[in-house]
Coordinates of C-alpha atoms in Angstrom, one line a residue:
X1 CA 0.0 0.2 0.0
X2 CA 2.8 2.2 -0.6
X3 CA 0.9 3.9 -3.2
X4 CA -1.7 4.7 -1.0
X5 CA 0.6 6.5 1.3
X6 CA 2.5 8.1 -1.4
X7 CA 5.8 6.5 -0.6
X8 CA 6.8 6.1 -4.3
X9 CA 5.9 9.6 -5.2
X10 CA 8.6 12.1 -5.3
X11 CA 8.2 14.9 -2.5
X12 CA 7.6 18.4 -4.3
X13 CA 10.5 20.8 -4.1
X14 CA 9.7 23.6 -1.8
X15 CA 9.5 27.0 -3.7
X16 CA 12.6 28.9 -2.8
X17 CA 10.6 32.2 -3.0
X18 CA 8.2 30.9 -0.5
X19 CA 8.8 30.3 3.2
X20 CA 9.3 26.7 4.7
X21 CA 6.7 25.0 6.1
X22 CA 7.7 25.5 9.5
X23 CA 8.2 29.3 8.6
X24 CA 11.9 29.3 8.0
X25 CA 13.7 32.4 6.4
X26 CA 13.9 32.0 2.8
X27 CA 17.4 33.4 3.0
X28 CA 18.6 30.4 5.0
X29 CA 18.7 32.7 8.1
X30 CA 17.2 32.0 11.2
X31 CA 15.6 34.6 13.5
X32 CA 18.6 34.4 15.8
X33 CA 21.0 35.4 13.1
X34 CA 22.6 32.1 12.3
X35 CA 23.5 30.7 8.7
X36 CA 20.8 28.7 7.0
X37 CA 20.9 25.4 5.2
X38 CA 23.5 26.5 2.8
X39 CA 25.7 26.7 5.7
X40 CA 25.3 23.4 7.1
X41 CA 26.9 20.3 6.2
X42 CA 25.2 17.5 4.0
X43 CA 24.9 15.1 6.9
X44 CA 23.2 18.0 9.0
X45 CA 21.0 18.6 6.0
X46 CA 19.9 14.9 5.4
X47 CA 19.1 14.8 9.5
X48 CA 17.0 17.7 9.2
X49 CA 15.1 16.6 6.0
X50 CA 14.3 13.3 7.9
X51 CA 12.3 15.4 10.6
X52 CA 10.4 17.3 8.1
X53 CA 6.7 16.4 7.8
X54 CA 4.6 16.6 4.7
X55 CA 1.0 16.7 5.5
X56 CA 0.0 16.4 1.7
X57 CA 0.8 12.5 2.0
X58 CA -1.4 12.1 4.9
X59 CA -4.3 13.9 2.8
X60 CA -3.7 11.7 -0.2
X61 CA -3.8 8.7 1.9
X62 CA -7.0 9.6 3.6
X63 CA -8.7 10.5 0.3
X64 CA -7.4 7.1 -1.1
X65 CA -8.7 5.3 2.0
X66 CA -12.3 7.0 1.5
X67 CA -11.9 5.9 -2.2
X68 CA -11.1 2.6 -1.4
X69 CA -13.9 1.9 1.0
X70 CA -16.6 3.4 -1.5
X71 CA -14.9 1.1 -4.1
X72 CA -16.8 -2.4 -4.7
X73 CA -13.5 -3.9 -4.9
X74 CA -12.4 -2.8 -1.5
X75 CA -12.3 -6.5 -0.1
X76 CA -10.3 -8.2 -2.9
X77 CA -7.8 -5.2 -2.7
X78 CA -7.2 -5.9 0.9
X79 CA -7.0 -9.7 0.5
X80 CA -4.9 -9.1 -2.1
X81 CA -2.6 -6.8 -0.1
X82 CA -2.8 -9.6 2.7
X83 CA -1.8 -12.3 0.2
X84 CA 1.2 -10.0 -1.0
X85 CA 2.1 -9.4 2.5
X86 CA 2.0 -13.3 3.4
X87 CA 4.1 -14.1 0.0
X88 CA 6.4 -11.3 1.4
X89 CA 6.7 -13.1 4.7
X90 CA 7.1 -16.7 3.2
X91 CA 9.9 -15.1 1.0
X92 CA 11.5 -13.7 4.0
X93 CA 11.0 -17.0 5.9
X94 CA 12.7 -18.7 2.9
X95 CA 15.5 -16.7 2.8
X96 CA 15.9 -16.8 6.7
X97 CA 16.2 -20.7 6.2
X98 CA 18.5 -20.3 3.0
X99 CA 20.8 -18.0 5.1
X100 CA 20.5 -20.7 8.2
X101 CA 21.3 -23.2 5.8
X102 CA 24.2 -21.5 4.5
X103 CA 25.3 -20.9 7.9
X104 CA 25.1 -24.6 8.8
X105 CA 27.0 -25.3 5.3
X106 CA 29.5 -22.9 6.5
X107 CA 29.9 -24.5 9.8
X108 CA 30.2 -27.9 8.3
X109 CA 32.7 -26.5 5.7
X110 CA 34.5 -25.1 8.6
X111 CA 34.4 -28.3 10.5
X112 CA 35.8 -30.1 7.7
X113 CA 38.3 -27.4 7.3
X114 CA 39.4 -28.1 11.0
X115 CA 39.4 -31.6 10.4
X116 CA 41.6 -31.3 7.3
X117 CA 44.0 -28.9 9.3
X118 CA 44.0 -31.6 12.2
X119 CA 44.8 -34.3 10.0
X120 CA 47.7 -32.4 8.3
X121 CA 48.5 -31.1 11.8
X122 CA 48.8 -35.1 13.0
X123 CA 50.9 -35.9 9.8
X124 CA 53.1 -33.3 10.1
X125 CA 53.6 -34.1 13.8
X126 CA 53.8 -37.9 12.7
X127 CA 56.7 -37.0 10.3
X128 CA 58.4 -35.0 12.8
X129 CA 58.1 -37.8 15.2
X130 CA 59.5 -40.2 12.3
X131 CA 62.2 -37.9 11.5
X132 CA 63.1 -37.3 14.9
X133 CA 63.0 -41.1 15.8
X134 CA 65.2 -41.6 12.6
X135 CA 67.5 -38.9 13.8
X136 CA 67.7 -40.4 17.2
X137 CA 68.3 -43.9 15.8
X138 CA 71.1 -42.3 13.7
X139 CA 72.7 -40.7 16.4
X140 CA 72.3 -44.2 18.6
X141 CA 73.9 -45.9 15.7
X142 CA 76.5 -43.4 15.2
X143 CA 77.3 -43.7 19.2
X144 CA 77.3 -47.2 18.7
X145 CA 79.5 -47.5 16.0
X146 CA 81.9 -44.8 17.7
X147 CA 81.7 -47.0 21.0
X148 CA 82.7 -50.1 18.6
X149 CA 85.3 -48.0 17.0
X150 CA 86.8 -47.0 20.2
X151 CA 86.4 -50.4 21.7
X152 CA 88.1 -51.9 18.6
X153 CA 91.1 -49.4 19.1
X154 CA 91.3 -50.3 22.5
X155 CA 91.3 -54.0 22.0
X156 CA 93.9 -53.3 19.4
X157 CA 95.9 -51.2 21.8
X158 CA 95.7 -54.1 24.3
X159 CA 96.6 -56.5 21.7
X160 CA 99.5 -54.6 20.6
X161 CA 100.7 -54.0 24.2
X162 CA 100.2 -57.9 24.9
X163 CA 102.3 -58.5 21.8
X164 CA 104.9 -56.1 22.8
X165 CA 104.8 -57.8 26.3
X166 CA 105.0 -61.2 24.8
X167 CA 107.9 -60.0 22.5
X168 CA 109.8 -58.8 25.3
X169 CA 109.2 -61.8 27.5
X170 CA 110.2 -63.9 24.6
X171 CA 113.5 -61.6 24.0
X172 CA 114.2 -62.1 27.9
X173 CA 113.5 -65.9 27.7
X174 CA 115.7 -66.2 24.5
X175 CA 118.5 -64.2 26.1
X176 CA 118.3 -66.3 29.2
X177 CA 118.5 -69.4 27.3
X178 CA 121.4 -68.1 25.3
X179 CA 123.0 -67.0 28.5
X180 CA 122.4 -70.5 29.9
X181 CA 123.6 -72.2 26.9
X182 CA 126.8 -70.2 27.1
X183 CA 127.3 -70.5 30.8
X184 CA 127.0 -74.6 30.1
X185 CA 129.6 -74.5 27.1
X186 CA 131.8 -72.6 29.1
X187 CA 131.4 -75.1 32.1
X188 CA 131.7 -78.0 29.8
X189 CA 134.8 -76.4 28.2
X190 CA 136.5 -75.8 31.6
X191 CA 135.5 -79.6 32.6
X192 CA 137.0 -80.9 29.6
X193 CA 140.0 -79.0 29.9
X194 CA 140.3 -80.1 33.4
X195 CA 139.8 -83.8 32.2
X196 CA 142.3 -83.5 29.4
X197 CA 144.8 -81.9 31.8
X198 CA 144.3 -84.5 34.2
X199 CA 144.4 -87.4 31.7
X200 CA 147.7 -85.7 30.4
X201 CA 149.2 -85.7 33.7
X202 CA 148.3 -89.5 34.3
X203 CA 149.6 -90.5 31.0
X204 CA 152.9 -88.8 31.8
X205 CA 153.2 -90.4 35.2
X206 CA 152.2 -93.7 33.5
X207 CA 154.2 -93.4 30.6
X208 CA 156.7 -96.4 31.2
X209 CA 153.6 -98.8 32.2
X210 CA 151.8 -97.9 28.9
X211 CA 155.1 -98.4 26.6
X212 CA 155.4 -101.9 28.2
X213 CA 151.9 -102.9 27.7
X214 CA 151.8 -101.9 24.0
X215 CA 155.1 -103.9 23.6
X216 CA 153.8 -107.1 25.1
X217 CA 150.5 -107.0 23.0
X218 CA 152.4 -106.4 19.8
X219 CA 154.9 -109.5 20.6
X220 CA 151.8 -111.3 21.5
X221 CA 150.0 -110.8 18.2
X222 CA 153.1 -111.3 16.2
X223 CA 153.8 -114.9 17.9
X224 CA 149.9 -115.5 17.0
X225 CA 150.1 -114.5 13.3
X226 CA 153.3 -116.6 12.7
X227 CA 151.6 -119.7 14.2
X228 CA 148.7 -119.3 11.8
X229 CA 150.7 -118.7 8.6
X230 CA 152.9 -121.7 9.6
X231 CA 149.7 -124.0 10.2
X232 CA 147.9 -122.7 6.8
X233 CA 151.1 -123.3 4.8
X234 CA 151.6 -126.7 6.1
X235 CA 147.8 -127.8 5.4
X236 CA 147.9 -126.4 1.9
X237 CA 151.1 -127.9 1.0
X238 CA 150.2 -131.0 1.9
X239 CA 146.8 -130.8 0.1
X240 CA 148.6 -130.0 -3.0
X241 CA 151.0 -132.5 -2.7
X242 CA 148.2 -135.2 -2.3
X243 CA 146.3 -133.8 -5.4
X244 CA 149.1 -133.4 -7.8
X245 CA 150.2 -136.9 -6.9
X246 CA 146.6 -138.2 -8.0
X247 CA 145.5 -137.2 -11.5
X248 CA 142.0 -138.3 -10.9
X249 CA 141.5 -135.7 -8.1
X250 CA 142.8 -132.9 -10.7
X251 CA 140.4 -133.9 -13.3
X252 CA 137.7 -133.8 -11.0
X253 CA 138.4 -130.5 -9.7
X254 CA 138.6 -128.8 -13.2
X255 CA 135.4 -130.6 -14.0
X256 CA 133.6 -129.1 -11.1
X257 CA 134.8 -125.7 -11.7
X258 CA 133.6 -125.7 -15.4
X259 CA 130.6 -127.0 -14.5
X260 CA 129.8 -124.4 -11.7
X261 CA 130.7 -121.7 -14.5
X262 CA 128.3 -123.1 -17.0
X263 CA 125.3 -123.3 -14.6
X264 CA 126.0 -119.5 -13.5
X265 CA 125.9 -118.3 -17.1
X266 CA 123.0 -120.5 -17.9
X267 CA 121.1 -119.5 -14.8
X268 CA 121.7 -115.7 -15.8
X269 CA 120.5 -116.1 -19.1
X270 CA 117.1 -118.2 -18.6
X271 CA 116.7 -115.5 -15.7
X272 CA 116.6 -112.6 -18.3
X273 CA 114.4 -114.7 -21.0
X274 CA 111.9 -115.4 -18.1
X275 CA 111.9 -112.0 -16.9
X276 CA 111.2 -110.5 -20.4
X277 CA 108.4 -113.0 -20.8
X278 CA 106.9 -112.3 -17.6
X279 CA 107.2 -108.6 -18.1
X280 CA 105.6 -109.0 -21.7
X281 CA 102.8 -111.4 -20.5
X282 CA 102.1 -110.3 -17.0
X283 CA 103.2 -106.5 -16.3
X284 CA 103.1 -103.6 -18.3
X285 CA 106.1 -101.2 -19.7
X286 CA 106.8 -98.2 -17.6
X287 CA 106.0 -95.8 -20.3
X288 CA 102.2 -97.1 -20.4
X289 CA 100.4 -94.8 -18.0
X290 CA 96.7 -96.5 -18.4
X291 CA 95.6 -99.7 -20.0
X292 CA 92.5 -101.8 -20.0
X293 CA 94.5 -104.9 -20.5
X294 CA 94.3 -107.1 -17.1
X295 CA 97.7 -108.6 -16.0
X296 CA 97.8 -112.0 -13.9
X297 CA 98.4 -109.8 -10.7
X298 CA 95.4 -107.6 -11.5
X299 CA 93.3 -110.6 -11.8
X300 CA 94.1 -112.0 -8.7
X301 CA 93.7 -108.8 -6.8
X302 CA 90.4 -107.9 -8.5
X303 CA 88.5 -110.9 -9.9
X304 CA 85.1 -109.6 -9.9
X305 CA 86.4 -106.6 -12.4
X306 CA 88.0 -109.3 -14.4
X307 CA 84.9 -111.6 -14.6
X308 CA 82.8 -108.3 -15.4
X309 CA 84.9 -107.3 -18.2
X310 CA 84.9 -110.7 -19.7
X311 CA 81.2 -110.9 -19.8
X312 CA 80.9 -107.2 -20.9
X313 CA 79.4 -106.7 -24.4
X314 CA 81.0 -104.4 -27.0
X315 CA 79.5 -100.8 -26.3
X316 CA 78.6 -98.1 -29.1
X317 CA 81.8 -96.2 -30.0
X318 CA 80.0 -92.7 -29.9
X319 CA 78.1 -93.4 -26.4
X320 CA 78.6 -90.5 -24.3
X321 CA 80.7 -88.5 -27.1
X322 CA 79.0 -85.6 -28.5
X323 CA 80.8 -84.4 -31.8
X324 CA 79.7 -82.7 -35.1
X325 CA 77.2 -84.9 -37.2
X326 CA 79.6 -85.2 -40.1
X327 CA 82.6 -85.8 -37.7
X328 CA 80.1 -88.6 -35.7
X329 CA 79.6 -90.2 -39.2
X330 CA 83.2 -90.5 -40.1
X331 CA 84.3 -91.7 -36.8
X332 CA 81.2 -94.2 -37.1
X333 CA 82.7 -95.7 -40.0
X334 CA 86.2 -95.9 -38.5
X335 CA 84.9 -97.8 -35.8
X336 CA 82.8 -100.3 -37.8
X337 CA 86.2 -100.8 -40.0
X338 CA 88.2 -101.7 -37.1
X339 CA 85.8 -103.9 -35.5
X340 CA 85.8 -105.8 -38.8
X341 CA 89.2 -105.8 -39.1
X342 CA 89.6 -107.4 -35.6
X343 CA 87.1 -110.2 -36.5
X344 CA 88.6 -111.0 -39.7
X345 CA 92.2 -110.7 -38.2
X346 CA 93.0 -108.2 -40.9
X347 CA 95.8 -105.1 -40.9
X348 CA 95.0 -102.4 -38.7
X349 CA 95.1 -98.8 -39.8
X350 CA 97.0 -95.8 -38.2
X351 CA 94.8 -92.9 -37.4
X352 CA 95.8 -89.3 -36.3
X353 CA 93.3 -87.3 -34.2
X354 CA 94.3 -83.7 -34.0
X355 CA 92.6 -80.6 -33.0
X356 CA 92.0 -78.4 -29.8
X357 CA 92.4 -79.8 -26.4
X358 CA 89.6 -81.1 -24.6
X359 CA 87.6 -82.0 -27.6
X360 CA 87.2 -85.8 -27.0
X361 CA 90.1 -87.6 -28.6
X362 CA 91.0 -89.6 -25.7
X363 CA 87.4 -90.6 -24.8
X364 CA 86.7 -91.8 -28.3
X365 CA 90.0 -93.8 -28.5
X366 CA 88.8 -95.7 -25.4
X367 CA 85.3 -95.9 -26.9
X368 CA 86.9 -97.3 -30.1
X369 CA 88.8 -100.2 -28.2
X370 CA 85.8 -101.1 -26.3
X371 CA 83.6 -101.0 -29.4
X372 CA 86.0 -103.2 -31.3
X373 CA 86.9 -105.8 -28.3
X374 CA 90.3 -104.6 -28.2
X375 CA 92.5 -103.6 -25.3
X376 CA 93.7 -100.0 -25.0
X377 CA 96.9 -98.6 -23.8
X378 CA 97.6 -94.8 -23.3
X379 CA 101.2 -93.3 -23.2
X380 CA 102.3 -90.0 -23.5
X381 CA 105.0 -88.4 -25.7
X382 CA 106.5 -86.4 -23.0
X383 CA 107.5 -89.5 -20.9
X384 CA 110.0 -90.4 -23.7
X385 CA 112.3 -87.4 -23.6
X386 CA 113.3 -87.6 -19.5
X387 CA 114.3 -91.3 -20.2
X388 CA 117.5 -90.4 -22.0
X389 CA 119.3 -93.5 -23.5
X390 CA 116.6 -95.7 -22.0
X391 CA 114.1 -94.4 -23.9
X392 CA 114.8 -96.7 -27.1
X393 CA 114.7 -99.7 -24.9
X394 CA 111.2 -98.7 -23.2
X395 CA 110.0 -98.2 -26.7
X396 CA 110.8 -101.6 -27.8
X397 CA 109.2 -102.9 -24.7
X398 CA 106.0 -101.1 -25.4
X399 CA 105.8 -102.6 -28.8
X400 CA 106.8 -106.1 -27.8
X401 CA 104.1 -105.9 -25.0
X402 CA 101.5 -104.7 -27.4
X403 CA 102.5 -107.8 -29.7
X404 CA 101.6 -110.1 -26.8
X405 CA 97.9 -109.1 -26.6
X406 CA 95.6 -111.8 -27.9
X407 CA 92.6 -109.3 -28.4
X408 CA 94.8 -106.9 -30.2
X409 CA 95.9 -103.7 -28.7
X410 CA 94.9 -99.9 -29.4
X411 CA 97.9 -97.9 -28.4
X412 CA 97.2 -94.4 -28.1
X413 CA 99.9 -91.9 -28.0
X414 CA 98.9 -88.6 -26.3
X415 CA 101.0 -85.4 -27.2
X416 CA 102.7 -87.4 -29.8
X417 CA 104.4 -84.3 -31.1
X418 CA 106.6 -84.2 -27.7
X419 CA 109.0 -86.8 -29.3
X420 CA 108.0 -87.3 -32.8
X421 CA 109.3 -83.9 -34.2
X422 CA 110.9 -83.2 -37.4
X423 CA 114.4 -84.2 -37.6
X424 CA 115.4 -82.0 -40.4
X425 CA 114.2 -78.5 -38.8
X426 CA 113.8 -79.2 -35.1
X427 CA 116.9 -79.3 -32.7
X428 CA 116.4 -82.4 -30.8
X429 CA 118.8 -84.4 -28.7
X430 CA 120.5 -87.6 -30.1
X431 CA 118.6 -89.6 -27.3
X432 CA 115.5 -88.2 -28.6
X433 CA 116.5 -88.9 -32.3
X434 CA 117.4 -92.4 -31.5
X435 CA 113.8 -93.0 -29.8
X436 CA 112.1 -91.6 -33.0
X437 CA 114.2 -94.0 -35.1
X438 CA 113.2 -96.9 -33.0
X439 CA 109.6 -95.9 -33.2
X440 CA 109.9 -95.4 -37.0
X441 CA 111.3 -99.0 -37.2
X442 CA 108.6 -100.6 -35.3
X443 CA 105.8 -98.9 -37.3
X444 CA 107.4 -99.4 -40.6
X445 CA 104.7 -102.0 -41.5
X446 CA 101.1 -102.5 -40.5
X447 CA 100.4 -105.6 -38.6
X448 CA 97.3 -107.3 -37.2
X449 CA 98.5 -107.2 -33.4
X450 CA 98.0 -103.5 -32.6
X451 CA 96.4 -100.2 -33.8
X452 CA 98.4 -97.0 -33.8
X453 CA 96.4 -93.7 -32.7
X454 CA 98.2 -90.6 -32.3
X455 CA 96.6 -87.4 -30.8
X456 CA 98.3 -83.9 -31.1
X457 CA 97.3 -80.4 -30.9
X458 CA 100.2 -79.3 -33.4
X459 CA 100.3 -81.8 -36.0
X460 CA 102.5 -79.8 -38.4
X461 CA 105.2 -80.5 -36.1
X462 CA 105.4 -84.3 -37.0
X463 CA 108.4 -85.5 -39.0
X464 CA 107.5 -86.5 -42.5
X465 CA 108.0 -90.2 -41.8
X466 CA 105.4 -90.1 -39.3
X467 CA 102.8 -88.6 -41.6
X468 CA 103.8 -91.5 -44.0
X469 CA 102.8 -94.0 -41.6
X470 CA 99.2 -92.5 -41.0
X471 CA 96.3 -93.8 -42.9
X472 CA 93.7 -91.8 -41.5
X473 CA 93.5 -88.0 -40.3
X474 CA 90.6 -86.8 -38.3
X475 CA 90.2 -83.5 -37.0
X476 CA 88.4 -82.7 -33.9
X477 CA 86.7 -79.1 -33.7
X478 CA 85.1 -77.2 -30.7
X479 CA 81.5 -78.1 -30.3
X480 CA 79.0 -75.5 -32.0
X481 CA 76.0 -74.3 -30.4
X482 CA 73.8 -77.7 -30.9
X483 CA 76.8 -79.7 -29.7
X484 CA 77.2 -77.6 -26.7
X485 CA 73.5 -77.9 -25.8
X486 CA 73.7 -81.4 -26.1
X487 CA 76.7 -81.7 -23.9
X488 CA 75.1 -79.4 -21.4
X489 CA 72.1 -81.7 -21.2
X490 CA 74.2 -84.8 -21.1
X491 CA 76.4 -83.4 -18.1
X492 CA 73.3 -81.9 -16.4
X493 CA 71.7 -85.3 -16.3
X494 CA 74.9 -87.0 -15.2
X495 CA 76.1 -84.6 -12.5
X496 CA 72.7 -83.1 -11.3
X497 CA 69.7 -85.2 -12.1
X498 CA 70.9 -88.7 -11.5
X499 CA 72.6 -87.7 -8.1
X500 CA 69.2 -85.7 -6.8
X501 CA 67.0 -88.7 -8.1
X502 CA 69.2 -91.2 -6.3
X503 CA 68.2 -89.2 -3.2
X504 CA 71.8 -88.4 -2.3
X505 CA 72.6 -86.6 0.8
X506 CA 72.3 -83.0 0.8
X507 CA 71.6 -82.7 -2.9
X508 CA 68.5 -81.5 -4.1
X509 CA 67.1 -79.5 -7.1
X510 CA 64.8 -76.5 -7.4
X511 CA 62.1 -76.4 -9.7
X512 CA 62.9 -74.6 -13.1
X513 CA 62.9 -75.3 -16.8
X514 CA 65.9 -77.4 -17.4
X515 CA 66.0 -77.3 -21.0
X516 CA 65.6 -73.5 -21.3
X517 CA 68.4 -73.0 -18.8
X518 CA 70.7 -75.4 -20.9
X519 CA 69.9 -73.3 -24.1
X520 CA 70.6 -70.2 -22.5
X521 CA 73.9 -71.6 -21.3
X522 CA 74.9 -73.0 -24.8
X523 CA 75.0 -69.4 -25.9
X524 CA 77.2 -68.3 -23.0
X525 CA 79.7 -71.2 -23.5
X526 CA 80.7 -70.0 -26.9
X527 CA 84.3 -71.3 -27.5
X528 CA 84.5 -73.7 -24.5
X529 CA 85.6 -77.3 -25.1
X530 CA 83.8 -80.6 -23.9
X531 CA 86.3 -80.7 -21.2
X532 CA 85.5 -77.4 -20.0
X533 CA 81.6 -77.8 -20.1
X534 CA 82.3 -81.2 -18.1
X535 CA 83.9 -79.1 -15.6
X536 CA 81.1 -76.8 -15.5
X537 CA 79.0 -79.7 -14.6
X538 CA 81.2 -80.6 -11.5
X539 CA 81.0 -77.0 -10.7
X540 CA 77.4 -77.5 -10.3
X541 CA 77.7 -80.1 -7.7
X542 CA 80.4 -77.9 -5.7
X543 CA 77.7 -75.3 -5.7
X544 CA 75.3 -77.6 -4.1
X545 CA 77.8 -79.0 -1.5
X546 CA 78.8 -75.5 -0.6
X547 CA 75.2 -74.2 -0.1
X548 CA 73.4 -74.0 3.1
X549 CA 70.4 -76.1 2.4
X550 CA 71.9 -78.4 -0.3
X551 CA 69.4 -76.9 -2.8
X552 CA 70.7 -76.4 -6.6
X553 CA 68.5 -73.2 -8.0
X554 CA 68.7 -71.8 -11.4
X555 CA 70.4 -68.7 -10.4
X556 CA 73.3 -70.9 -9.0
X557 CA 73.6 -72.8 -12.3
X558 CA 73.7 -69.5 -14.4
X559 CA 76.1 -68.1 -12.0
X560 CA 78.5 -71.0 -12.4
X561 CA 78.1 -70.7 -16.0
X562 CA 78.7 -67.0 -16.0
X563 CA 81.8 -67.7 -13.8
X564 CA 83.2 -70.6 -16.2
X565 CA 82.7 -68.2 -19.3
X566 CA 84.7 -65.3 -17.7
X567 CA 87.5 -68.0 -16.7
X568 CA 87.5 -69.2 -20.4
X569 CA 87.9 -65.5 -22.0
X570 CA 90.6 -64.8 -19.1
X571 CA 92.7 -68.0 -20.2
X572 CA 92.4 -67.0 -23.9
X573 CA 93.6 -63.5 -22.7
X574 CA 96.4 -64.9 -21.2
X575 CA 97.7 -66.5 -24.5
X576 CA 101.1 -65.1 -26.0
X577 CA 101.1 -64.2 -29.6
X578 CA 102.4 -67.4 -30.7
X579 CA 100.0 -69.4 -28.7
X580 CA 97.3 -67.2 -30.1
X581 CA 98.4 -67.9 -33.6
X582 CA 98.5 -71.8 -32.8
X583 CA 95.1 -71.5 -31.2
X584 CA 93.7 -69.8 -34.4
X585 CA 95.0 -72.4 -36.5
X586 CA 93.9 -75.2 -34.6
X587 CA 90.3 -73.7 -34.2
X588 CA 90.1 -71.9 -37.3
X589 CA 88.7 -68.9 -35.5
X590 CA 89.8 -65.9 -33.4
X591 CA 90.4 -65.5 -29.8
X592 CA 87.5 -63.7 -28.1
X593 CA 88.6 -60.7 -25.8
X594 CA 87.9 -61.1 -22.0
X595 CA 84.2 -61.2 -20.9
X596 CA 82.9 -58.7 -18.6
X597 CA 80.1 -59.4 -16.5
X598 CA 77.7 -56.7 -15.1
X599 CA 75.5 -56.9 -12.1
X600 CA 72.6 -57.2 -14.2
X601 CA 73.7 -60.4 -15.9
X602 CA 74.4 -61.8 -12.4

């Protein structure tokens, strides 16, 4: 109802020419002579305008009220004004509630902020406490370390003092002992001097008696000797006179002496013949280091082994030997030919096996002898040179012993280039040259009694006459990737799986993919020989025996493989220039640089 009261209507501006409603002076001066509204401040003017009263508004309100009372829509207008007032009250209540909700939300947000601040404060306090605890722990640890260092220093100082004390005591004891020895020596010398002086004085006093005693002994000895000579002469003279006067006794004595001499010389010759026969049949020559041929004494000592060997059947020549497929095919042909040669009593062929060390030459020679049903004997060429002049006799004994084998003998000469060198360019001793000539003499023709197999890492050093006696030359190369994997699987089964399956004490195997591990190790073992790979298998057993729980894990297997590969590379790096050239010519490749293993690999 603001329009009724005229609130929204602008108040009429008072006429400046007329006086104010309250009779104010139009010039702005009061009756008391003070300054008017123009001299008042703006705030004072606003305050004065608030207290002014306009009666026209009341008049208009009264007129409007009368008009409204006389109008037929007075009741509706009143109801409408009430509804507007209720609406305004409801809006005000809504705003109040919204304000209260805002206040509650602000309180919740404030509590959340307080809670977050408390949480951050607790986190920061916890962090500070942790840092304080870590710092205290560091201080305690440092104090403990300082105490340990101090205790160690004190112990070292005490130990040093004890050692010095012991050294001083030892020095004093040594001086005391030396002094005692010196005093004893002086006393002994003085005692000996007194004894000698006393003895000399006694000898001087008894000189006449001693001379008379010596004279009597000499006279008695002379008398005894003369009597013995006279007795022996009379007996010999009587015997000679009796024998010379009787010719039958003379002839009997001469015949007896002749028969005695003949018996001595006959026994000596027969003993030599028997000893050589016994050595050829029962014993073995000194140059032969290892042999499968059983002697009589060995059969007596080990009868079970002898019977087992007699009942054993020939095995495959390449059983347990892993080589290149083409090389295996060639060696199998040699094994079949050798076996048929022994069966048909033909002439054996001489074979040279050359290549890097540890590639299976000796192993195949043994397998070849077992497959063919022959005995084998292994001798080393380096044993001939130290024998000097006895080398020729020793070589003849070896070949005589080889001819005495009933089954046929495979004579394997390892490191044959040690004494079968070139006579034209090499400087060899006369004894070694004589041994070489004896070897050439005994191998000049092929025979059905023994088969000669030579092994060498440097076959180019052989004398030409040796090369002329060779019928087959086989080169053993280092194993390739496939051969290395087969070797690793073979030795893993031999040294790891079989002991673990047999329930050996302190030997267990962890669960992992053995085949995949062997394939991985085959790549790492590049350049290694079969002997080095077999040693790797033995190192796996050593790793199990050295562990605390006796369990072989994949990491232990790979660690040993990495170590073996590093050692192989180090050995190759230690080779001299000449050895590098020889190794390159043997293997047909280059020497790899040293292997560097990082922590990630291990």
